[in-house]
């Protein structure tokens, strides 16, 4: 401004966002557990990834059958795959660690994943994919090694790829949906849940995930009746 002019005041309206409320509840020993609830969203308890969920016989079997039917495994690979299908994840490959054919690489990856040697398992699943880029089983279990390493977003991508082949979908959907919930992609989880409903043999596990997805998305009116339904069957689930 010039020396003889009045100063001009410029203003701009703004709003202060509401503060997040923390409700603290006392615990034993004088500690307190704080649960933070936002104005729109809350984060329900999402289970961490467990390798046991993808190594259960009913999850492994469809992928093993697919390998045997479509990839002409050698006699040694077939024997290893049959042993895995029968539940022997420890001794199926007899310690063989050569990267050879698709079937044996897949079997080696499964035995290493079961042993908790995730980085090595990752190598064999990638080798199986190099041998056959359309091998859905290798994509699914590669996702498992990524999730075990805490790379949920990468794991979700691999699991979405695994759905393309429509092999073992009943085993793919639960871990994919849990992965989406862990990375906070609630709306995508809801969409996959609607698609996956016929594959869930245990309705309560389907209802639990759908209630969590709705709660994470801030759709509390949708979540509440589902939570009631789940708790009627699992009243001891404090989470």
Short mmCIF file of C-alpha atoms in Angstrom, two decimals:
data_model
loop_
_atom_site.label_atom_id
_atom_site.label_comp_id
_atom_site.label_asym_id
_atom_site.label_seq_id
_atom_site.Cartn_x
_atom_site.Cartn_y
_atom_site.Cartn_z
CA UNK A 1 0.00 0.00 0.00
CA UNK A 2 1.09 3.61 -0.37
CA UNK A 3 1.88 5.59 2.86
CA UNK A 4 -1.46 7.45 2.87
CA UNK A 5 -3.76 4.46 2.13
CA UNK A 6 -5.45 2.25 4.69
CA UNK A 7 -4.22 -1.32 4.89
CA UNK A 8 -6.38 -3.88 3.10
CA UNK A 9 -7.29 -6.98 5.10
CA UNK A 10 -7.87 -10.21 3.15
CA UNK A 11 -9.73 -13.10 4.77
CA UNK A 12 -10.54 -16.65 3.72
CA UNK A 13 -13.05 -18.93 5.50
CA UNK A 14 -11.93 -22.36 6.68
CA UNK A 15 -13.32 -25.19 8.79
CA UNK A 16 -11.58 -27.03 11.61
CA UNK A 17 -11.99 -30.77 11.24
CA UNK A 18 -13.51 -32.49 14.27
CA UNK A 19 -10.94 -33.98 16.62
CA UNK A 20 -10.66 -37.75 16.79
CA UNK A 21 -12.14 -39.07 20.00
CA UNK A 22 -10.18 -41.51 22.13
CA UNK A 23 -12.15 -43.66 24.53
CA UNK A 24 -9.86 -45.19 27.10
CA UNK A 25 -10.92 -48.25 29.05
CA UNK A 26 -8.98 -49.46 32.11
CA UNK A 27 -7.11 -52.74 32.00
CA UNK A 28 -5.62 -54.93 34.68
CA UNK A 29 -2.44 -53.59 36.21
CA UNK A 30 -3.49 -49.96 35.85
CA UNK A 31 -2.92 -49.82 32.09
CA UNK A 32 -5.47 -48.41 29.70
CA UNK A 33 -6.39 -49.56 26.22
CA UNK A 34 -7.29 -46.74 23.87
CA UNK A 35 -9.52 -47.25 20.89
CA UNK A 36 -9.57 -44.39 18.41
CA UNK A 37 -12.75 -43.94 16.41
CA UNK A 38 -12.72 -41.49 13.52
CA UNK A 39 -15.61 -39.35 12.40
CA UNK A 40 -16.36 -41.74 9.50
CA UNK A 41 -14.25 -44.89 9.74
CA UNK A 42 -13.07 -47.39 12.30
CA UNK A 43 -10.56 -50.22 11.92
CA UNK A 44 -11.97 -53.54 13.07
CA UNK A 45 -9.57 -56.28 14.18
CA UNK A 46 -8.28 -58.00 11.05
CA UNK A 47 -6.49 -61.33 11.53
CA UNK A 48 -2.84 -61.46 10.44
CA UNK A 49 -1.81 -63.76 7.61
CA UNK A 50 -1.15 -67.37 8.68
CA UNK A 51 0.57 -69.83 6.35
CA UNK A 52 -1.61 -72.60 7.82
CA UNK A 53 -4.60 -71.04 6.06
CA UNK A 54 -3.10 -71.68 2.62
CA UNK A 55 -1.50 -75.04 3.45
CA UNK A 56 -4.68 -76.70 4.71
CA UNK A 57 -5.43 -79.87 2.68
CA UNK A 58 -8.66 -78.53 1.18
CA UNK A 59 -6.78 -75.45 -0.11
CA UNK A 60 -3.69 -77.27 -1.44
CA UNK A 61 -5.49 -80.19 -3.12
CA UNK A 62 -7.12 -78.32 -6.07
CA UNK A 63 -3.78 -76.77 -7.05
CA UNK A 64 -1.95 -80.10 -6.82
CA UNK A 65 -4.63 -81.77 -8.96
CA UNK A 66 -4.33 -78.93 -11.48
CA UNK A 67 -0.55 -79.42 -11.76
CA UNK A 68 -0.87 -83.17 -12.24
CA UNK A 69 -3.61 -82.79 -14.83
CA UNK A 70 -2.05 -79.97 -16.87
CA UNK A 71 1.73 -79.84 -16.51
CA UNK A 72 2.89 -83.44 -17.05
CA UNK A 73 5.05 -83.73 -13.93
CA UNK A 74 7.87 -86.26 -13.86
CA UNK A 75 7.40 -89.41 -11.76
CA UNK A 76 9.45 -87.85 -8.94
CA UNK A 77 7.43 -84.63 -9.04
CA UNK A 78 4.14 -86.56 -9.16
CA UNK A 79 5.17 -88.61 -6.12
CA UNK A 80 6.10 -85.41 -4.24
CA UNK A 81 2.81 -83.75 -5.16
CA UNK A 82 0.78 -86.78 -4.12
CA UNK A 83 2.62 -86.84 -0.79
CA UNK A 84 1.82 -83.14 -0.27
CA UNK A 85 -1.82 -83.76 -1.10
CA UNK A 86 -1.83 -86.54 1.50
CA UNK A 87 -0.53 -84.08 4.10
CA UNK A 88 3.22 -84.82 4.12
CA UNK A 89 4.58 -81.33 3.59
CA UNK A 90 7.80 -82.07 5.44
CA UNK A 91 9.29 -85.00 3.52
CA UNK A 92 7.53 -84.85 0.15
CA UNK A 93 10.52 -83.66 -1.89
CA UNK A 94 13.11 -85.68 0.07
CA UNK A 95 15.27 -82.58 0.43
CA UNK A 96 15.62 -82.10 -3.34
CA UNK A 97 16.47 -78.47 -4.07
CA UNK A 98 17.22 -78.41 -7.80
CA UNK A 99 15.14 -76.00 -9.85
CA UNK A 100 13.81 -78.32 -12.52
CA UNK A 101 10.32 -78.71 -13.94
CA UNK A 102 7.16 -76.83 -12.98
CA UNK A 103 5.73 -79.66 -10.86
CA UNK A 104 8.84 -80.21 -8.76
CA UNK A 105 9.49 -76.49 -8.34
CA UNK A 106 5.93 -76.10 -7.05
CA UNK A 107 6.34 -79.03 -4.64
CA UNK A 108 9.64 -77.61 -3.37
CA UNK A 109 8.04 -74.21 -2.81
CA UNK A 110 5.23 -75.76 -0.77
CA UNK A 111 7.58 -77.75 1.47
CA UNK A 112 9.74 -74.67 2.09
CA UNK A 113 6.71 -72.50 2.85
CA UNK A 114 5.51 -75.10 5.35
CA UNK A 115 8.96 -75.01 6.98
CA UNK A 116 8.81 -71.23 7.33
CA UNK A 117 11.60 -70.67 4.78
CA UNK A 118 9.66 -68.02 2.94
CA UNK A 119 12.42 -66.43 0.88
CA UNK A 120 13.49 -69.82 -0.50
CA UNK A 121 9.87 -70.77 -1.18
CA UNK A 122 9.47 -67.51 -3.08
CA UNK A 123 12.37 -68.52 -5.36
CA UNK A 124 10.78 -71.85 -6.29
CA UNK A 125 7.33 -70.40 -6.94
CA UNK A 126 8.91 -67.81 -9.22
CA UNK A 127 10.82 -70.60 -10.96
CA UNK A 128 7.53 -72.45 -11.51
CA UNK A 129 6.04 -69.28 -13.02
CA UNK A 130 9.03 -68.90 -15.33
CA UNK A 131 8.40 -72.45 -16.48
CA UNK A 132 4.73 -71.68 -17.14
CA UNK A 133 3.49 -68.10 -16.84
CA UNK A 134 -0.16 -69.23 -16.64
CA UNK A 135 0.42 -71.48 -13.62
CA UNK A 136 -2.23 -70.17 -11.21
CA UNK A 137 -1.06 -72.28 -8.25
CA UNK A 138 2.40 -70.71 -8.30
CA UNK A 139 0.85 -67.21 -8.42
CA UNK A 140 -1.35 -68.00 -5.42
CA UNK A 141 1.48 -69.35 -3.28
CA UNK A 142 3.83 -66.60 -4.35
CA UNK A 143 1.23 -64.31 -2.81
CA UNK A 144 1.46 -66.36 0.37
CA UNK A 145 5.23 -65.83 0.62
CA UNK A 146 4.71 -62.09 0.08
CA UNK A 147 2.04 -61.92 2.79
CA UNK A 148 4.27 -63.88 5.17
CA UNK A 149 6.94 -61.20 4.57
CA UNK A 150 4.42 -58.46 5.46
CA UNK A 151 3.96 -57.31 1.84
CA UNK A 152 0.16 -57.41 1.85
CA UNK A 153 -0.35 -55.10 -1.10
CA UNK A 154 1.88 -57.23 -3.34
CA UNK A 155 0.22 -60.38 -2.03
CA UNK A 156 -3.22 -59.03 -2.93
CA UNK A 157 -2.06 -58.47 -6.51
CA UNK A 158 -0.83 -62.07 -6.77
CA UNK A 159 -4.06 -63.44 -5.29
CA UNK A 160 -6.18 -61.43 -7.70
CA UNK A 161 -4.16 -62.96 -10.53
CA UNK A 162 -4.77 -66.42 -9.06
CA UNK A 163 -8.53 -65.93 -9.36
CA UNK A 164 -8.31 -65.67 -13.14
CA UNK A 165 -7.87 -69.41 -13.56
CA UNK A 166 -10.85 -70.31 -11.34
CA UNK A 167 -8.78 -73.03 -9.66
CA UNK A 168 -9.15 -73.36 -5.89
CA UNK A 169 -11.28 -70.21 -5.60
CA UNK A 170 -12.65 -71.32 -2.22
CA UNK A 171 -9.10 -71.12 -0.85
CA UNK A 172 -8.16 -67.91 -2.65
CA UNK A 173 -11.08 -65.69 -1.67
CA UNK A 174 -10.66 -65.73 2.15
CA UNK A 175 -6.97 -64.78 2.12
CA UNK A 176 -7.51 -62.22 -0.65
CA UNK A 177 -10.33 -60.55 1.27
CA UNK A 178 -8.34 -60.55 4.51
CA UNK A 179 -5.42 -59.00 2.62
CA UNK A 180 -7.66 -56.25 1.27
CA UNK A 181 -8.93 -55.55 4.77
CA UNK A 182 -5.39 -55.37 6.14
CA UNK A 183 -4.42 -52.73 3.56
CA UNK A 184 -7.65 -50.82 4.24
CA UNK A 185 -9.33 -51.37 0.86
CA UNK A 186 -12.79 -51.93 2.32
CA UNK A 187 -14.94 -51.25 -0.75
CA UNK A 188 -12.92 -53.68 -2.88
CA UNK A 189 -13.25 -56.26 -0.10
CA UNK A 190 -17.04 -55.81 -0.13
CA UNK A 191 -17.13 -56.38 -3.90
CA UNK A 192 -15.08 -59.57 -3.66
CA UNK A 193 -17.21 -60.77 -0.75
CA UNK A 194 -20.38 -60.43 -2.81
CA UNK A 195 -18.71 -62.43 -5.57
CA UNK A 196 -17.32 -65.04 -3.16
CA UNK A 197 -20.39 -65.80 -1.05
CA UNK A 198 -21.19 -69.17 -2.74
CA UNK A 199 -17.64 -70.42 -2.09
CA UNK A 200 -17.85 -70.07 1.72
CA UNK A 201 -18.96 -73.31 3.38
CA UNK A 202 -18.92 -71.62 6.82
CA UNK A 203 -21.39 -68.74 6.66
CA UNK A 204 -20.23 -67.26 9.96
CA UNK A 205 -16.74 -66.68 8.54
CA UNK A 206 -18.28 -64.99 5.53
CA UNK A 207 -20.48 -62.81 7.76
CA UNK A 208 -17.53 -61.85 9.98
CA UNK A 209 -15.53 -60.60 7.01
CA UNK A 210 -18.47 -58.71 5.52
CA UNK A 211 -19.19 -57.02 8.86
CA UNK A 212 -15.52 -56.01 9.11
CA UNK A 213 -15.49 -54.67 5.55
CA UNK A 214 -18.62 -52.58 6.12
CA UNK A 215 -17.25 -51.24 9.42
CA UNK A 216 -13.93 -50.35 7.80
CA UNK A 217 -15.82 -48.52 5.06
CA UNK A 218 -17.83 -46.57 7.63
CA UNK A 219 -21.06 -48.34 6.65
CA UNK A 220 -22.07 -49.03 10.24
CA UNK A 221 -25.77 -49.61 9.60
CA UNK A 222 -24.84 -52.41 7.19
CA UNK A 223 -22.24 -53.83 9.59
CA UNK A 224 -24.37 -53.95 12.74
CA UNK A 225 -26.88 -56.73 11.84
CA UNK A 226 -24.04 -58.86 10.45
CA UNK A 227 -22.07 -58.41 13.67
CA UNK A 228 -25.18 -59.47 15.61
CA UNK A 229 -25.54 -62.57 13.41
CA UNK A 230 -21.88 -63.52 13.86
CA UNK A 231 -21.96 -62.97 17.63
CA UNK A 232 -25.03 -65.16 17.98
CA UNK A 233 -22.83 -68.04 16.78
CA UNK A 234 -19.57 -66.83 18.41
CA UNK A 235 -20.52 -64.99 21.64
CA UNK A 236 -16.98 -65.43 23.00
CA UNK A 237 -15.35 -63.39 20.20
CA UNK A 238 -14.47 -60.27 22.19
CA UNK A 239 -12.81 -58.56 19.20
#
